[in-house]
Amino acid sequence: MLSVQKIWTVARYEIKTLLRSWFFRIFATLVILFLTFFNVLFFAQAFEPMEWMMRGIPSFIPYFNILLLNVAQAVIALFLASDFLKRDRKANTTEVIYMRSMSNSDYILGKSAGLLSVFLGLNILFFLIVALIHIIFTDVPFQIFPYAAYLLFVSLPTLIFIFGLSFFTMSLIRNQAVTFILLLGYFAVSLIVLNYKYNAAFDAVAFFLPLAYSDFVGFADLHSILLQRLGYFCLGFGLIWTSILMFKRLPQSRAMTMVARLCAIVFLAAGILSFTLYLGDVHQSRSQRAEMVSLNDAYQHLPTVHVRSYSIDLAHEGHRIHANVDMQLENTTTESISEIVFSLNPGLTLESMQWNQNIVSFDRDWHLIRITPLQPLSCEERATLSVSYSGHIDNDACYLSVPEEKRTELNDLR
């Protein structure tokens, strides 16, 4: 079975090898200096005050930095992860490891843990520098949660996926140059061509996901974010276990070979399921908006009442809201109105409705609520409508007037 001691031995040896690599040292130094310069330029207010876009949301500073860092470290992670087989054979850096009795699972998982430790260490070191600039040089409130959340949601799934994909491709092709070019081309296509298409399903580095965090409402769409990042995390682990099965070394343990097969199947299936649910949610939200727009078009010919005044008593109950609304209505048209149509977000449950202090029946279809008063509302007649509802806002139902192609466009930082 798996040996934590052997995994840690391989990981520790890999960490030492990487930290002694001048390639990694130069890369890490350049990335830290380059990104620190950008932080001083944009956030330290050395030349002019920060723009409100950068100050309005406290998470913008770590978010801006994790996007740049994640793209930069993805390239070097591709090279170092695909280099492990070539380096092992050419430089004989693992003779001291190969001579030990251990399973291929211990070896590959140790290699992965070593690579992950070095890159996460680089992330943490860089975030410490960013946090110091954030606290000392800016007037933006500092919050620790966005820093931890971006490490967990952005860096970790990206690194795991890159390691797994690199190990698998290198084990399959067994040529580092070809592997590096293929994987670099894949990530270039995903960023430049596919980018935000299919709701950024192909965005492994989370560059196009809506990850701006607000201390008031949190993440914009946490469910979709978790599904997308979990998909890449599971696919990465599944490919790591698949690479264990393809590794050209005596497996040492038949039981661990069966465990590796089971883990590869489970993680790959979990990744595929996550993306299936993710794309299913995308399709469902688009279908819902299309149906709601169609309903709007079907009822646009009906005369509407004028809302003279209204009052809202709203209470927050955790992630839900509860509201009581009183409206003063008037028929400003030249004809009587026998059916009145209102709109309410479909995430909210309508609890009661009173017309002139009398309970009135209603029909609801998605967001549209149709009320049939006991008597039609004649010209210039007034009435009162009291409504109670509760629930949470369904974001997919917002901005129906915005075309679908416009909703999926990138937002310019202007």
XYZ file of C-alpha atoms in Angstrom:
414
model
C 0.000 0.000 0.000
C 0.945 3.662 -0.109
C 3.768 4.679 2.211
C 3.659 8.241 3.495
C 7.330 8.026 4.451
C 8.397 6.979 0.941
C 6.190 9.616 -0.682
C 7.706 12.263 1.580
C 11.238 11.004 0.794
C 10.642 11.385 -2.950
C 8.905 14.749 -2.439
C 11.754 16.085 -0.320
C 14.324 14.980 -2.881
C 12.293 16.585 -5.678
C 12.009 19.838 -3.718
C 15.778 19.972 -3.220
C 16.403 19.221 -6.895
C 14.025 21.965 -8.056
C 15.345 24.557 -5.615
C 18.880 23.882 -6.858
C 17.792 24.274 -10.473
C 18.996 27.568 -11.917
C 16.134 27.462 -14.394
C 13.581 27.564 -11.576
C 15.593 30.106 -9.564
C 15.813 32.526 -12.484
C 12.126 32.065 -13.308
C 10.985 32.585 -9.716
C 13.172 35.662 -9.308
C 11.995 37.248 -12.563
C 8.335 36.564 -11.810
C 8.560 38.038 -8.298
C 10.480 41.126 -9.459
C 8.257 41.676 -12.498
C 4.958 41.312 -10.633
C 6.215 43.309 -7.637
C 7.067 46.149 -10.038
C 3.513 46.048 -11.406
C 2.111 46.132 -7.863
C 4.186 49.173 -7.009
C 3.157 50.814 -10.278
C -0.591 50.165 -9.934
C -1.243 49.938 -6.206
C 1.476 51.769 -4.242
C 0.130 55.169 -5.366
C 3.660 56.355 -5.998
C 2.673 58.344 -9.074
C -1.057 59.012 -8.810
C -4.017 57.793 -6.743
C -5.417 54.377 -7.581
C -8.455 54.251 -9.814
C -11.738 53.544 -8.075
C -12.060 50.240 -9.950
C -8.976 49.009 -8.070
C -10.105 50.416 -4.732
C -13.804 49.639 -4.729
C -13.416 45.888 -4.125
C -10.765 44.775 -1.572
C -10.226 41.486 -3.414
C -9.125 43.218 -6.624
C -5.468 43.396 -5.547
C -5.010 39.632 -4.915
C -7.274 38.827 -7.872
C -5.199 40.926 -10.273
C -2.009 39.263 -9.021
C -3.234 35.668 -9.065
C -4.338 36.021 -12.699
C -0.887 37.151 -13.803
C 0.954 34.684 -11.567
C -1.180 31.724 -12.584
C -0.581 32.244 -16.304
C 3.172 32.701 -15.758
C 3.568 29.690 -13.480
C 1.479 27.525 -15.832
C 4.181 27.819 -18.500
C 7.061 26.922 -16.177
C 5.016 24.158 -14.527
C 4.465 22.627 -17.973
C 8.197 22.567 -18.597
C 9.258 21.249 -15.185
C 6.479 18.645 -14.993
C 7.258 17.299 -18.477
C 10.973 17.346 -17.651
C 10.863 14.763 -14.876
C 11.252 11.635 -17.054
C 13.973 13.143 -19.242
C 15.844 14.527 -16.246
C 15.651 11.188 -14.436
C 17.153 9.288 -17.371
C 19.688 11.865 -18.567
C 21.061 13.304 -15.325
C 20.648 10.208 -13.147
C 19.094 12.379 -10.471
C 16.996 9.568 -9.036
C 19.399 6.653 -8.759
C 19.234 7.094 -5.003
C 15.441 6.800 -5.254
C 15.226 3.933 -7.780
C 17.350 1.685 -5.607
C 14.749 1.805 -2.848
C 11.871 -0.620 -2.700
C 8.757 1.416 -3.408
C 5.726 1.296 -5.641
C 5.281 3.469 -8.705
C 2.433 5.182 -6.864
C 4.800 6.242 -4.087
C 7.261 7.582 -6.650
C 4.857 9.540 -8.899
C 2.812 10.885 -5.989
C 6.050 11.950 -4.291
C 7.152 13.719 -7.469
C 3.784 15.469 -7.695
C 3.876 16.477 -4.035
C 7.379 17.903 -4.452
C 6.411 19.961 -7.506
C 3.219 21.145 -5.837
C 5.055 22.151 -2.655
C 7.574 24.273 -4.568
C 4.962 26.101 -6.643
C 2.571 26.652 -3.749
C 5.530 27.959 -1.762
C 6.225 30.413 -4.580
C 2.550 31.462 -4.550
C 2.560 32.013 -0.798
C 5.825 33.969 -0.910
C 4.501 36.226 -3.647
C 1.191 36.739 -1.843
C 3.091 37.781 1.287
C 4.818 40.492 -0.765
C 1.477 41.563 -2.249
C -0.122 41.614 1.206
C 2.635 43.894 2.533
C 2.111 46.302 -0.363
C -1.647 46.044 0.191
C -1.400 46.867 3.904
C 1.377 49.475 3.878
C 0.937 51.423 0.655
C -2.798 51.346 -0.111
C -5.939 52.562 1.627
C -7.900 49.488 0.509
C -9.171 47.326 3.411
C -7.151 44.136 3.806
C -8.970 40.791 3.996
C -7.213 37.455 4.332
C -10.055 35.355 2.879
C -9.632 36.391 -0.810
C -5.930 35.499 -0.662
C -6.672 32.014 0.684
C -9.653 31.536 -1.662
C -7.611 32.369 -4.775
C -4.869 29.936 -3.770
C -7.505 27.234 -3.343
C -9.743 28.013 -6.343
C -7.171 29.229 -8.873
C -3.636 27.966 -8.221
C -4.266 24.496 -6.790
C -6.593 23.096 -9.523
C -4.422 24.620 -12.257
C -1.208 23.092 -10.911
C -2.765 19.656 -10.327
C -4.215 19.642 -13.844
C -0.923 20.741 -15.418
C 1.069 18.104 -13.538
C -1.368 15.352 -14.465
C -1.611 16.376 -18.113
C 2.178 16.766 -18.410
C 2.906 13.407 -16.761
C 0.341 11.658 -18.953
C 1.470 13.281 -22.217
C 5.151 12.704 -21.426
C 4.484 9.051 -20.562
C 2.580 8.668 -23.828
C 4.923 10.536 -26.204
C 8.209 10.197 -24.248
C 9.682 13.278 -25.880
C 9.915 16.420 -23.789
C 10.195 18.898 -26.659
C 7.108 17.541 -28.433
C 5.220 17.307 -25.136
C 6.052 20.900 -24.190
C 5.060 22.262 -27.614
C 1.777 20.326 -27.638
C 0.801 21.402 -24.134
C 1.884 24.995 -24.679
C -0.199 25.033 -27.855
C -3.174 23.614 -25.953
C -3.021 26.322 -23.290
C -2.462 29.022 -25.921
C -5.584 27.900 -27.801
C -7.597 27.722 -24.562
C -6.602 31.295 -23.660
C -6.607 32.986 -27.064
C -9.235 31.118 -29.102
C -11.597 29.329 -26.705
C -11.120 31.720 -23.733
C -14.634 32.683 -22.453
C -16.581 30.461 -24.890
C -18.873 27.822 -23.337
C -18.731 29.876 -20.130
C -14.944 29.401 -19.897
C -15.205 25.603 -19.680
C -11.782 25.249 -21.352
C -10.146 27.873 -19.136
C -7.758 25.746 -17.058
C -5.955 28.757 -15.557
C -9.215 30.472 -14.468
C -8.349 33.631 -16.382
C -11.905 34.221 -17.657
C -13.957 32.970 -14.717
C -15.952 35.545 -12.677
C -13.761 35.267 -9.594
C -14.001 38.808 -8.234
C -14.962 38.458 -4.563
C -17.192 40.932 -2.753
C -17.307 41.017 1.041
C -21.004 41.885 0.679
C -22.330 39.242 -1.733
C -19.330 36.862 -2.033
C -18.575 35.289 -5.417
C -20.940 35.993 -8.305
C -21.647 32.337 -9.142
C -19.948 30.119 -6.577
C -21.720 26.921 -7.696
C -20.439 27.171 -11.278
C -16.965 28.202 -10.118
C -16.703 25.176 -7.842
C -17.878 22.806 -10.581
C -15.363 24.140 -13.118
C -12.406 24.129 -10.735
C -13.365 20.739 -9.265
C -13.487 19.364 -12.805
C -9.880 20.371 -13.532
C -8.737 19.214 -10.090
C -10.258 15.739 -10.561
C -9.047 15.406 -14.160
C -5.530 16.299 -13.020
C -5.554 13.681 -10.281
C -7.037 11.136 -12.653
C -4.238 11.745 -15.168
C -1.617 11.452 -12.404
C -2.979 8.014 -11.467
C -3.118 7.076 -15.168
C 0.551 8.089 -15.485
C 1.355 5.743 -12.605
C -0.088 2.865 -14.627
C 1.937 3.901 -17.709
C 5.229 4.434 -15.855
C 8.044 2.232 -17.257
C 9.256 0.715 -14.017
C 8.438 -2.483 -12.173
C 5.250 -1.734 -10.232
C 6.471 -3.527 -7.063
C 2.892 -4.075 -5.843
C 0.006 -5.742 -7.653
C -2.438 -4.381 -5.075
C -1.298 -0.805 -5.697
C -1.719 -1.341 -9.439
C -5.379 -2.169 -8.828
C -5.727 0.835 -6.511
C -4.160 3.070 -9.186
C -6.635 1.810 -11.789
C -9.559 2.392 -9.453
C -8.370 5.898 -8.504
C -7.769 6.809 -12.166
C -11.306 5.726 -13.101
C -12.918 7.459 -10.097
C -11.115 10.791 -10.523
C -11.531 10.907 -14.309
C -15.222 10.058 -13.956
C -15.615 12.744 -11.269
C -13.945 15.303 -13.540
C -16.152 14.406 -16.507
C -19.240 14.540 -14.265
C -18.255 17.987 -12.955
C -17.923 19.378 -16.477
C -21.172 17.683 -17.536
C -23.009 19.391 -14.673
C -21.225 22.662 -15.408
C -22.186 22.701 -19.090
C -25.659 21.455 -18.168
C -26.140 24.464 -15.890
C -24.979 26.749 -18.720
C -27.483 25.209 -21.143
C -30.283 25.336 -18.565
C -29.693 29.006 -17.739
C -29.680 29.940 -21.434
C -32.879 27.968 -22.047
C -34.501 29.623 -19.035
C -33.645 33.118 -20.256
C -34.886 32.308 -23.760
C -38.223 31.088 -22.365
C -38.552 34.163 -20.149
C -37.889 36.473 -23.105
C -40.513 34.580 -25.099
C -43.034 35.117 -22.280
C -42.251 38.826 -22.221
C -42.912 39.010 -25.947
C -46.214 37.163 -25.556
C -47.585 39.656 -22.992
C -46.105 42.893 -24.285
C -49.356 43.876 -25.988
C -51.318 44.017 -22.701
C -52.044 47.460 -21.215
C -50.059 48.208 -18.062
C -50.917 50.034 -14.860
C -48.949 52.966 -13.517
C -47.298 52.567 -10.106
C -47.857 55.883 -8.327
C -45.999 54.937 -5.143
C -44.669 51.940 -3.301
C -43.015 51.015 -0.034
C -40.817 47.996 0.631
C -40.109 46.440 4.022
C -37.150 44.108 3.334
C -35.273 41.883 5.791
C -32.141 39.812 5.176
C -32.291 36.269 6.566
C -28.839 34.854 5.903
C -28.609 34.301 2.143
C -32.356 34.845 1.744
C -34.541 37.915 1.775
C -38.098 38.475 2.941
C -40.076 41.447 1.683
C -43.513 43.051 2.132
C -44.430 45.492 -0.630
C -47.356 47.962 -0.741
C -48.084 49.630 -4.097
C -50.507 52.328 -5.153
C -51.648 51.612 -8.721
C -53.535 53.697 -11.273
C -54.972 52.919 -14.674
C -53.654 55.721 -16.870
C -54.815 54.110 -20.120
C -58.038 54.792 -21.979
C -59.499 51.322 -21.462
C -60.335 49.026 -18.577
C -57.710 46.526 -17.472
C -59.001 43.086 -16.519
C -55.635 41.304 -16.232
C -52.567 42.827 -14.596
C -49.093 41.415 -15.165
C -46.137 41.926 -12.850
C -42.602 40.580 -12.897
C -40.818 38.920 -9.972
C -37.484 37.129 -10.006
C -38.168 33.354 -10.279
C -35.842 32.674 -7.344
C -38.355 34.422 -5.063
C -41.420 32.597 -3.749
C -44.661 34.569 -3.748
C -46.336 34.006 -0.369
C -49.425 36.232 -0.447
C -51.120 38.897 -2.550
C -53.933 41.289 -1.639
C -55.881 43.561 -3.984
C -57.555 46.439 -2.099
C -56.967 44.487 1.130
C -58.729 41.405 -0.254
C -56.898 38.196 -1.060
C -56.716 37.758 -4.798
C -55.765 34.721 -6.865
C -52.857 34.795 -9.286
C -51.109 32.653 -11.874
C -47.338 32.486 -12.205
C -45.211 31.449 -15.152
C -41.498 31.774 -14.466
C -41.113 35.467 -13.604
C -44.499 36.720 -14.783
C -47.372 37.004 -12.295
C -50.870 37.448 -13.736
C -53.545 38.932 -11.467
C -57.267 38.928 -12.282
C -59.084 41.402 -9.986
C -62.687 40.792 -8.977
C -63.579 43.848 -11.043
C -61.609 45.323 -13.941
C -59.638 48.457 -13.185
C -61.387 51.205 -15.110
C -59.812 54.294 -16.623
C -58.188 56.617 -14.003
C -59.224 54.252 -11.203
C -56.761 53.530 -8.412
C -56.095 50.404 -6.359
C -53.688 49.077 -3.771
C -51.665 45.898 -4.129
C -49.849 44.238 -1.217
C -47.348 41.472 -1.934
C -45.212 39.263 0.315
C -42.357 37.169 -1.039
C -39.131 35.501 0.129
C -36.190 33.537 -1.251
C -32.965 34.386 -3.032
C -32.296 36.144 -6.333
C -31.788 33.913 -9.363
C -28.933 35.647 -11.204
C -29.621 33.727 -14.420
C -32.927 35.590 -14.724
C -31.350 39.050 -14.588
C -30.708 41.370 -17.536
C -33.090 39.651 -19.962
C -32.849 42.650 -22.280
C -29.152 41.957 -22.857
C -28.586 39.647 -25.885
C -26.927 36.305 -25.160
C -23.863 37.102 -27.274
C -23.429 40.361 -25.335
C -23.630 38.562 -21.985
C -20.739 36.300 -22.934
C -18.444 39.043 -24.187
C -15.323 39.956 -22.235
C -15.448 43.053 -20.043
C -12.792 45.643 -20.836
C -10.801 47.013 -17.919
C -11.792 50.594 -18.696
